[in-house]
Coordinates of C-alpha atoms in Angstrom, one line a residue:
M1 CA 116.9 142.7 64.4
K2 CA 117.1 142.5 68.2
S3 CA 118.5 139.9 70.5
I4 CA 116.3 138.1 73.0
Q5 CA 115.9 139.6 76.5
L6 CA 117.8 137.7 79.1
E7 CA 114.6 137.1 81.2
R8 CA 113.1 135.3 78.3
V9 CA 115.6 132.4 78.1
T10 CA 116.1 129.6 80.6
L11 CA 119.4 127.9 79.8
E12 CA 120.4 124.3 80.4
G13 CA 123.8 122.6 79.9
D14 CA 127.3 124.0 79.9
L15 CA 126.4 127.6 79.4
R16 CA 124.0 127.5 82.3
D17 CA 126.7 125.8 84.4
R18 CA 129.2 128.5 83.4
L19 CA 126.8 131.3 84.3
T20 CA 125.9 129.7 87.6
A21 CA 129.6 129.4 88.5
S22 CA 130.2 133.0 87.5
A23 CA 127.3 134.3 89.5
S24 CA 128.5 132.2 92.5
R25 CA 132.0 133.6 92.3
L26 CA 130.6 137.1 92.1
A27 CA 128.6 136.4 95.3
D28 CA 131.9 136.0 97.2
S29 CA 132.5 138.6 99.9
L30 CA 135.3 140.0 97.7
Y31 CA 132.5 141.4 95.5
G32 CA 130.3 142.5 98.5
P33 CA 129.7 146.0 99.9
D34 CA 132.5 145.7 102.6
E35 CA 135.3 144.9 100.0
V36 CA 134.2 146.1 96.6
F37 CA 134.7 149.8 97.3
K38 CA 138.3 150.8 96.9
P39 CA 140.1 153.5 98.9
A40 CA 140.8 157.0 97.6
S41 CA 144.4 156.0 96.9
Y42 CA 143.3 153.3 94.4
D43 CA 144.3 154.6 90.9
W44 CA 141.5 153.0 89.0
P45 CA 138.5 154.8 90.5
G46 CA 135.2 153.2 89.7
D47 CA 136.7 150.3 87.9
N48 CA 136.3 147.6 90.5
E49 CA 132.9 148.9 91.6
G50 CA 131.6 149.3 88.0
R51 CA 132.8 146.0 86.7
T52 CA 131.4 144.2 89.7
L53 CA 127.9 145.7 89.5
L54 CA 127.8 145.2 85.7
A55 CA 128.6 141.5 86.0
Q56 CA 126.3 140.9 89.0
V57 CA 123.4 142.5 87.2
L58 CA 123.8 140.6 83.9
T59 CA 124.5 137.2 85.5
A60 CA 121.5 137.7 87.7
R61 CA 119.3 138.4 84.7
A62 CA 120.7 135.4 82.8
T63 CA 120.3 133.0 85.6
G64 CA 117.0 134.3 86.9
T65 CA 118.4 134.8 90.5
E66 CA 118.6 138.1 92.5
P67 CA 122.2 139.1 93.0
L68 CA 123.4 138.7 96.6
H69 CA 125.3 142.0 96.9
T70 CA 123.9 144.5 94.4
A71 CA 121.3 146.1 96.6
A72 CA 123.7 146.6 99.5
I73 CA 126.4 148.0 97.1
M74 CA 123.9 150.5 95.7
A75 CA 122.8 151.5 99.2
K76 CA 126.4 152.3 100.1
L77 CA 127.2 154.0 96.8
P78 CA 126.6 157.6 97.7
E79 CA 129.3 157.7 100.4
A80 CA 131.8 156.4 97.9
L81 CA 131.3 159.1 95.3
N82 CA 132.8 162.6 95.2
A83 CA 130.9 165.8 95.4
R84 CA 130.2 165.7 91.6
G85 CA 128.8 162.2 91.7
Y86 CA 131.6 160.0 90.2
F87 CA 134.5 158.0 91.5
G88 CA 137.9 159.5 92.2
S89 CA 139.3 162.9 92.9
I90 CA 138.1 166.1 91.4
L91 CA 141.1 167.1 89.3
P92 CA 142.3 170.7 88.7
E93 CA 140.5 172.3 85.8
G94 CA 141.9 171.2 82.4
M95 CA 143.4 167.9 83.7
T96 CA 142.1 164.4 82.8
D97 CA 143.1 161.0 84.2
E98 CA 142.5 158.3 81.7
Q99 CA 142.3 155.6 84.3
Q100 CA 139.5 157.6 86.0
L101 CA 137.7 157.8 82.7
S102 CA 138.1 154.1 82.1
G103 CA 136.9 153.1 85.6
N104 CA 133.9 155.4 85.5
S105 CA 133.0 154.0 82.1
W106 CA 132.3 150.6 83.7
Y107 CA 130.3 152.4 86.4
L108 CA 128.2 154.0 83.7
R109 CA 127.7 150.6 82.0
A110 CA 126.6 149.0 85.2
L111 CA 124.2 151.8 85.9
A112 CA 122.7 151.6 82.4
E113 CA 122.2 147.9 82.7
L114 CA 120.7 148.2 86.2
Y115 CA 118.3 151.0 84.9
A116 CA 117.3 148.8 82.0
W117 CA 116.4 146.1 84.4
K118 CA 114.9 147.9 87.4
K119 CA 113.8 151.3 85.9
E120 CA 114.7 153.1 89.1
P121 CA 114.8 156.9 88.7
A122 CA 117.7 157.2 91.2
V123 CA 119.9 155.1 88.9
L124 CA 119.3 157.4 86.0
S125 CA 120.2 160.4 88.2
H126 CA 123.6 158.7 89.0
I127 CA 124.2 158.4 85.2
E128 CA 123.4 162.0 84.7
S129 CA 125.9 163.0 87.4
V130 CA 128.8 161.1 85.9
V131 CA 128.1 162.6 82.4
K132 CA 127.8 166.1 83.7
G133 CA 130.5 166.0 86.3
L134 CA 133.3 164.0 84.5
L135 CA 132.6 163.3 80.9
L136 CA 131.3 166.5 79.4
P137 CA 134.1 168.6 80.9
A138 CA 136.7 166.4 79.2
T139 CA 135.3 166.9 75.7
T140 CA 137.9 169.3 74.5
H141 CA 140.8 167.3 76.0
F142 CA 140.6 164.4 73.6
A143 CA 142.0 166.4 70.8
H144 CA 145.2 166.6 72.8
Y145 CA 145.4 163.0 73.9
P146 CA 149.1 161.9 73.6
T147 CA 149.5 159.4 70.7
D148 CA 153.3 159.7 70.2
P149 CA 154.9 156.4 71.3
Q150 CA 157.8 158.5 72.7
E151 CA 155.3 160.0 75.2
R152 CA 154.1 156.6 76.5
A153 CA 155.5 154.0 78.8
S154 CA 156.7 150.8 77.1
D155 CA 156.0 148.4 79.9
G156 CA 153.1 147.5 82.1
Q157 CA 151.7 144.9 84.5
A158 CA 148.5 142.9 84.5
A159 CA 146.9 145.8 86.3
G160 CA 147.8 149.0 84.6
T161 CA 149.4 152.0 86.5
L162 CA 149.5 155.7 86.1
E163 CA 152.7 157.3 84.9
E164 CA 154.2 159.8 87.4
K165 CA 154.2 162.9 85.3
P166 CA 151.3 164.1 83.1
V167 CA 151.7 164.8 79.4
R168 CA 150.0 168.0 78.5
N169 CA 146.6 167.8 80.3
W170 CA 146.6 164.0 80.6
Y171 CA 147.6 161.6 83.4
L172 CA 148.5 158.5 81.3
S173 CA 148.2 154.8 82.0
T174 CA 150.5 151.9 81.0
D175 CA 147.2 150.4 79.7
I176 CA 147.7 152.5 76.6
G177 CA 144.5 154.0 75.2
C178 CA 142.3 153.1 78.2
A179 CA 140.7 156.6 78.0
F180 CA 138.7 155.4 75.0
I181 CA 137.1 152.6 77.1
M182 CA 134.8 155.5 78.0
L183 CA 133.3 155.3 74.5
D184 CA 131.5 152.3 75.8
G185 CA 130.1 154.0 78.8
A186 CA 129.4 157.2 77.1
T187 CA 127.4 155.6 74.2
H188 CA 125.4 153.5 76.7
A189 CA 124.5 156.6 78.6
Y190 CA 123.6 158.4 75.4
E191 CA 121.1 155.6 74.6
L192 CA 119.2 156.6 77.7
L193 CA 119.8 160.4 77.8
G194 CA 120.0 161.5 74.2
W195 CA 121.7 164.7 75.2
P196 CA 123.1 166.7 72.2
E197 CA 126.2 167.8 74.2
L198 CA 126.9 164.1 75.0
K199 CA 126.6 163.3 71.3
E200 CA 129.3 166.0 70.6
T201 CA 131.6 164.4 73.2
I202 CA 131.2 160.9 71.7
E203 CA 131.9 162.2 68.2
E204 CA 135.0 164.0 69.4
M205 CA 136.2 160.8 71.1
I206 CA 135.6 158.7 68.0
R207 CA 137.4 161.3 65.7
K208 CA 140.5 161.2 67.9
F209 CA 140.4 157.4 68.4
L210 CA 140.4 156.8 64.6
T211 CA 143.5 158.9 64.2
I212 CA 145.6 156.7 66.5
D213 CA 148.2 154.4 65.1
L214 CA 147.2 151.5 67.4
I215 CA 150.1 149.3 66.4
G216 CA 152.7 152.1 66.6
I217 CA 151.6 153.1 70.0
S218 CA 151.2 149.5 71.3
A219 CA 147.6 150.2 72.4
Q220 CA 146.1 147.8 74.9
T221 CA 143.7 145.5 72.9
H222 CA 141.1 145.6 75.7
A223 CA 140.9 149.4 75.4
T224 CA 140.8 149.1 71.6
L225 CA 138.0 146.7 71.6
S226 CA 136.0 148.5 74.3
A227 CA 136.2 151.6 72.2
L228 CA 135.2 149.6 69.2
R229 CA 132.1 148.3 71.0
G230 CA 131.2 151.9 71.8
M231 CA 131.6 152.8 68.2
L232 CA 129.3 150.0 67.2
R233 CA 126.7 151.0 69.7
Y234 CA 126.8 154.6 68.4
Y235 CA 126.5 153.3 64.8
G236 CA 123.4 151.4 65.9
M237 CA 121.9 154.8 66.8
S238 CA 123.3 157.0 64.0
G239 CA 123.4 154.6 61.0
E240 CA 126.5 156.4 59.7
A241 CA 128.0 154.1 57.0
G242 CA 131.5 155.5 57.3
L243 CA 131.5 154.7 61.0
L244 CA 130.6 151.0 60.3
A245 CA 133.4 150.8 57.7
A246 CA 135.8 152.2 60.3
A247 CA 134.7 149.8 62.9
E248 CA 135.3 146.9 60.5
R249 CA 138.8 148.1 59.8
V250 CA 139.6 148.3 63.6
F251 CA 138.3 144.8 64.1
E252 CA 140.2 143.4 61.1
L253 CA 143.4 145.0 62.6
Y254 CA 142.7 143.4 65.9
V255 CA 142.1 139.9 64.3
R256 CA 145.3 140.2 62.3
E257 CA 147.6 141.8 64.9
G258 CA 146.1 141.2 68.3
M259 CA 144.4 137.7 68.3
T260 CA 145.9 134.5 69.4
E261 CA 145.5 131.1 67.8
N262 CA 142.7 130.1 70.2
G263 CA 140.6 133.2 69.7
A264 CA 142.0 135.0 72.8
N265 CA 144.1 138.3 72.7
R266 CA 147.5 139.7 73.1
N267 CA 147.3 142.1 75.9
W268 CA 148.9 144.9 73.9
F269 CA 149.7 145.2 70.2
N270 CA 153.3 144.2 69.7
R271 CA 153.6 142.7 73.2
P272 CA 152.3 139.2 73.4
W273 CA 152.9 138.7 77.1
W274 CA 149.5 137.3 78.2
T275 CA 145.9 137.1 77.3
E276 CA 143.1 139.0 79.1
P277 CA 139.5 137.7 79.2
C278 CA 138.3 141.3 79.5
A279 CA 139.4 141.8 75.9
I280 CA 138.3 138.3 74.8
V281 CA 134.8 139.2 75.9
D282 CA 135.1 142.5 74.1
S283 CA 136.1 140.8 70.9
F284 CA 133.2 138.3 71.2
I285 CA 130.6 141.1 71.6
A286 CA 132.2 143.1 68.8
A287 CA 132.2 140.2 66.4
V288 CA 128.5 139.5 67.0
E289 CA 127.6 143.2 66.6
L290 CA 129.5 143.4 63.4
W291 CA 127.6 140.4 62.1
R292 CA 124.4 142.0 63.2
H293 CA 125.1 145.1 61.3
T294 CA 126.7 143.6 58.2
S295 CA 125.2 140.0 57.9
K296 CA 128.7 138.9 57.0
P297 CA 129.0 135.2 58.2
H298 CA 132.8 135.4 58.9
Y299 CA 132.1 137.5 61.9
L300 CA 129.9 134.8 63.3
E301 CA 132.6 132.2 62.5
T302 CA 135.0 134.3 64.5
A303 CA 132.6 134.7 67.4
H304 CA 132.2 130.9 67.6
L305 CA 136.0 130.5 67.7
I306 CA 136.3 133.1 70.5
Y307 CA 133.5 131.7 72.6
F308 CA 134.5 128.1 72.7
N309 CA 138.3 128.4 72.6
G310 CA 139.0 131.8 74.1
I311 CA 136.3 132.4 76.7
G312 CA 135.9 128.7 77.4
H313 CA 139.6 128.2 78.2
G314 CA 139.8 131.5 80.1
Q315 CA 137.1 130.6 82.6
R316 CA 138.4 128.9 85.7
S317 CA 136.7 126.0 87.6
N318 CA 135.7 128.4 90.4
G319 CA 133.7 130.5 88.0
G320 CA 136.3 133.3 87.7
F321 CA 138.4 134.2 84.7
G322 CA 142.2 134.4 84.3
C323 CA 145.0 135.0 81.9
D324 CA 146.6 132.5 79.5
N325 CA 149.8 132.6 77.5
C326 CA 149.6 134.0 74.0
A327 CA 149.7 130.7 72.2
G328 CA 151.4 130.9 68.8
S329 CA 153.7 133.9 69.7
K330 CA 156.5 132.2 71.6
E331 CA 155.0 128.8 72.6
H332 CA 153.3 126.2 70.5
E333 CA 151.2 125.3 73.5
L334 CA 148.3 126.9 75.4
F335 CA 148.2 127.1 79.2
A336 CA 147.0 129.2 82.0
M337 CA 149.5 131.7 83.6
D338 CA 150.1 130.5 87.1
N339 CA 150.9 133.9 88.5
I340 CA 147.7 135.5 87.1
Y341 CA 145.6 132.3 87.2
E342 CA 142.6 134.3 88.1
A343 CA 142.5 138.1 87.4
Y344 CA 139.9 138.6 90.2
W345 CA 140.2 142.4 89.9
C346 CA 138.9 142.7 86.3
C347 CA 138.6 139.6 84.2
T348 CA 136.4 137.6 86.6
M349 CA 133.8 140.4 86.3
R350 CA 134.1 140.9 82.6
G351 CA 133.7 137.2 82.1
G352 CA 130.2 137.5 83.6
E353 CA 129.1 139.8 80.9
G354 CA 130.6 137.6 78.2
L355 CA 128.6 134.6 79.4
A356 CA 125.4 136.7 79.7
R357 CA 125.8 138.0 76.2
A358 CA 126.3 134.4 74.9
A359 CA 122.9 133.6 76.5
E360 CA 121.3 136.8 75.0
Y361 CA 122.7 136.1 71.5
G362 CA 121.0 132.7 71.1
F363 CA 117.9 134.1 69.4
W364 CA 117.4 137.3 67.4
L365 CA 114.0 138.6 66.4
D366 CA 112.7 140.9 63.6
G367 CA 108.9 140.7 63.4
N368 CA 108.1 137.1 62.8
R369 CA 111.6 136.3 61.6
I370 CA 113.6 134.1 64.1
T371 CA 117.4 134.0 63.6
V372 CA 119.5 131.4 65.6
P373 CA 123.2 132.2 65.3
F374 CA 124.4 130.1 68.3
Y375 CA 123.2 126.8 69.7
H376 CA 122.6 126.2 73.4
N377 CA 120.2 124.0 75.4
G378 CA 117.3 125.7 76.9
V379 CA 113.8 127.2 76.6
A380 CA 113.1 130.6 75.0
T381 CA 110.0 132.8 75.0
L382 CA 110.0 134.7 71.7
A383 CA 108.0 137.9 71.4
L384 CA 106.9 137.8 67.7
D385 CA 104.5 140.2 66.0
A386 CA 101.9 137.4 65.9
G387 CA 102.3 136.8 69.7
E388 CA 104.5 134.8 72.0
A389 CA 106.0 131.5 71.0
V390 CA 107.8 129.2 73.5
I391 CA 110.5 126.9 72.0
R392 CA 112.7 124.3 73.6
Q393 CA 116.1 123.8 72.0
T394 CA 118.2 120.6 72.4
T395 CA 121.5 120.5 70.7
A396 CA 124.7 118.5 70.4
Y397 CA 126.7 121.5 69.1
P398 CA 129.7 122.1 69.1
Y399 CA 130.5 118.4 69.0
E400 CA 127.9 117.6 66.4
G401 CA 125.8 119.6 63.9
R402 CA 122.4 118.8 65.4
A403 CA 119.8 121.1 67.0
S404 CA 116.2 120.3 67.7
F405 CA 113.5 123.0 68.3
E406 CA 110.3 121.9 69.9
V407 CA 107.4 124.4 69.7
L408 CA 105.8 124.3 73.2
S409 CA 103.3 127.0 72.4
A410 CA 102.6 129.4 69.6
P411 CA 99.9 131.9 68.6
A412 CA 97.3 130.8 66.0
S413 CA 98.2 131.1 62.3
C414 CA 101.8 132.1 63.1
A415 CA 103.7 132.2 59.9
A416 CA 107.4 132.6 60.7
T417 CA 110.8 132.6 58.9
L418 CA 113.4 130.4 60.7
R419 CA 117.0 131.2 60.0
F420 CA 119.8 128.9 61.3
Y421 CA 123.5 129.6 61.2
I422 CA 125.4 127.0 59.2
P423 CA 129.1 127.2 60.2
Q424 CA 131.6 127.8 57.4
H425 CA 133.4 124.8 58.8
A426 CA 130.5 122.5 58.2
V427 CA 130.8 119.8 55.5
P428 CA 129.4 121.4 52.3
G429 CA 126.0 120.1 51.1
T430 CA 125.1 118.5 54.5
A431 CA 122.9 121.2 56.0
F432 CA 119.2 120.4 56.0
I433 CA 116.0 121.4 57.9
Y434 CA 113.4 118.9 58.9
V435 CA 109.9 119.7 60.1
N436 CA 108.1 116.9 61.9
G437 CA 110.6 114.5 60.3
V438 CA 110.1 115.7 56.8
R439 CA 113.1 117.2 55.1
L440 CA 112.7 120.6 53.4
D441 CA 114.6 120.8 50.2
A442 CA 113.3 123.4 47.7
A443 CA 111.6 125.2 50.7
A444 CA 115.0 125.9 52.4
V445 CA 117.3 128.5 51.1
E446 CA 120.9 129.3 52.2
R447 CA 122.0 132.9 52.2
D448 CA 124.5 135.0 54.2
G449 CA 125.6 131.8 56.0
M450 CA 122.0 131.1 57.1
L451 CA 119.7 128.2 56.1
E452 CA 116.2 129.6 56.2
A453 CA 112.7 128.3 55.8
H454 CA 109.2 129.6 56.0
V455 CA 106.9 127.6 58.3
E456 CA 103.7 128.0 60.3
L457 CA 104.5 127.5 64.0
S458 CA 102.1 125.3 65.9
P459 CA 102.3 123.6 69.4
G460 CA 104.0 120.2 69.2
M461 CA 105.9 121.0 66.0
R462 CA 109.5 119.8 65.9
V463 CA 112.0 121.6 63.7
E464 CA 115.4 119.9 63.4
L465 CA 118.6 121.3 61.9
Q466 CA 121.4 119.0 60.8
F467 CA 124.9 119.6 59.3
E468 CA 128.0 117.5 59.4
L469 CA 131.2 118.5 61.2
G470 CA 134.6 116.9 60.5
L471 CA 138.3 117.1 61.1
A472 CA 139.9 120.0 59.3
R473 CA 143.6 121.0 58.9
V474 CA 143.7 124.8 59.1
P475 CA 146.9 126.9 58.5
A476 CA 147.7 128.8 61.7
A477 CA 146.7 132.4 61.1
H478 CA 147.7 133.9 64.5
A479 CA 151.0 132.2 65.2
P480 CA 153.8 134.6 64.2
G481 CA 156.3 132.5 66.1
F482 CA 155.5 129.5 64.0
P483 CA 154.8 130.7 60.4
D484 CA 154.5 127.2 58.9
A485 CA 152.3 125.6 61.6
V486 CA 148.8 124.3 61.2
T487 CA 146.0 123.7 63.6
M488 CA 143.6 120.8 63.8
R489 CA 139.9 121.7 64.2
H490 CA 136.6 119.8 64.7
G491 CA 134.2 122.5 63.6
A492 CA 134.7 125.5 65.8
L493 CA 136.7 123.5 68.3
L494 CA 140.5 123.9 68.4
L495 CA 142.1 120.5 69.1
R496 CA 145.2 119.6 71.1
S497 CA 147.6 116.7 70.9
A498 CA 146.8 114.1 73.5
R499 CA 150.5 113.3 74.0
N500 CA 152.4 114.4 77.0
R501 CA 155.4 116.2 75.8
Q502 CA 158.4 118.1 77.2
E503 CA 158.3 121.9 77.3
S504 CA 161.3 122.2 75.0
E505 CA 159.9 120.2 72.1
G506 CA 158.6 122.0 69.0
P507 CA 155.2 121.8 67.4
E508 CA 153.6 118.4 67.3
S509 CA 153.8 116.3 64.1
E510 CA 150.4 116.0 62.4
P511 CA 148.7 112.7 63.2
A512 CA 149.4 110.1 60.6
G513 CA 146.9 107.7 59.0
P514 CA 143.1 107.8 59.1
L515 CA 141.5 108.9 62.4
T516 CA 138.2 107.8 63.8
Y517 CA 135.8 110.2 65.5
R518 CA 134.9 109.1 69.0
G519 CA 132.4 111.9 69.8
E520 CA 132.8 115.1 71.9
G521 CA 135.5 116.4 69.6
V522 CA 137.8 113.4 70.3
Y523 CA 139.8 111.6 67.5
A524 CA 141.6 108.2 67.9
D525 CA 144.1 106.5 65.7
G526 CA 143.9 103.0 64.2
S527 CA 145.0 101.4 67.5
G528 CA 142.2 103.2 69.4
D529 CA 144.5 105.6 71.2
V530 CA 143.2 109.1 71.5
V531 CA 145.4 111.5 69.6
L532 CA 143.3 114.7 69.4
S533 CA 140.9 116.3 71.8
P534 CA 139.3 119.8 72.3
I535 CA 140.8 122.5 74.5
Y536 CA 137.2 123.3 75.3
I537 CA 135.8 121.2 78.0
P538 CA 132.6 121.6 80.1
I539 CA 133.3 123.7 83.2
R540 CA 132.1 120.8 85.5
L541 CA 135.1 118.8 84.2
G542 CA 137.6 121.6 84.6
S543 CA 140.2 122.1 87.4
K544 CA 143.3 124.2 88.0
E545 CA 145.4 121.3 86.8
T546 CA 143.6 121.1 83.4
A547 CA 143.9 124.9 82.9
L548 CA 147.6 124.9 83.7
E549 CA 148.4 121.9 81.6
R550 CA 150.5 122.8 78.5
K551 CA 148.3 121.8 75.5
A552 CA 150.1 121.5 72.2
I553 CA 147.8 123.2 69.6
L554 CA 150.2 123.8 66.8
F555 CA 151.3 121.1 64.4
R556 CA 153.9 120.7 61.7

């Protein structure tokens, strides 16, 4: 099962608006050739350049627009690389800088995505240079990577820094574990190169990573999840069952110990200081990949929670992304951190990939089987075994359980299986498929969280999906500071109290009496006053004030 190519979907609605805003932010001069390249003294070599290129390429593909700066950045690239073809200093033999590995991983990822798009041989040569010059020589160093908490710094800032003295043959970062971000870049390069020696390096990295006590060492969750995504990509190539089981364990640990109540992250395990959209995007991608490989619906449920409440709240009105508080750890409210309102040096770029992946994940294809795990307005061109089919989707999700699929064109005699995700939070017994207004009963079967039906696609056909969403009271699962608290949900949407309250007050009392649904996730009491509304709002309605506002999301 493969996701749709970005060039084959034309989005409409809020996801389109978010991608357009992200691409616009990434067209700022801050991400252009005169400013994107960092000086030799910058201690995250390749990080800014790699994240920028990666985001520009993916948002361009998702919006169908050529990126403003990418060609100029690539033209200037050779003068920014060292003699071996990667970013940063050439260290003495036997030494490794984990921030250099991390930064060059994003550079590898950017090159891999650019090559997949443009197929330029020079880009592939750049990938080969990084692997040969930086990655392969570090293979034997991973066995000695310092994992004793006594060997690591116990503090850190929003942008990690190198510790002054090396430990054994490693220069270490306050972003603990960031060396293993390179699993992401290494596996992406391996998809293209297939070199046996690179395979050996990847397997050595995975072996070491899986021995680390991530909680005990207070690993950075972004590093953990980027490594996890690399593991999942490698599993997709190797099919090793033990690797998938290990990946599931890492993700379960993250959900239990590293996730906030709104599907965001705690920046480090054990240290809930702020969230980081870099990691939120990682967790979204990892959740979808785990669903892809296991068919377990709870991974999709988690992905929906992350997208609407984590990514949605983390994006700023200017298109960039910034850090929030870790809601549920110390505060019962959710709000943007004013001092790191936009993390323009990392999260703004990573948010671009998150939104592009959301576009890509809308349709998955396997022969003539069409799987729809997410609902977004737009037109998709589907490459089926029988030929191309063009489908327009119109949806009211996440506010209502309605999605309509109009077949604009289809090959003759195209028998297809349609599979639609039915959220676990939908009202039981309310999910139905209609074809040209006729409800399918016995012909529709629900399995693995999907409602599926076999149909023959034809131009003009209209397929409609319906399920009911309602107000749910859900015990807080990620609020260690408030063990008895509950959250209020409308489907995937986390709801906030509409009351203006003082910062010192505790969790909100649960709304009393019957509530009336007013649409768009909003609930009112008997007098007509709004008492609950989503933390997720369309980006066109957002502002700095709405992001900074303290939103009570925990109730008692």
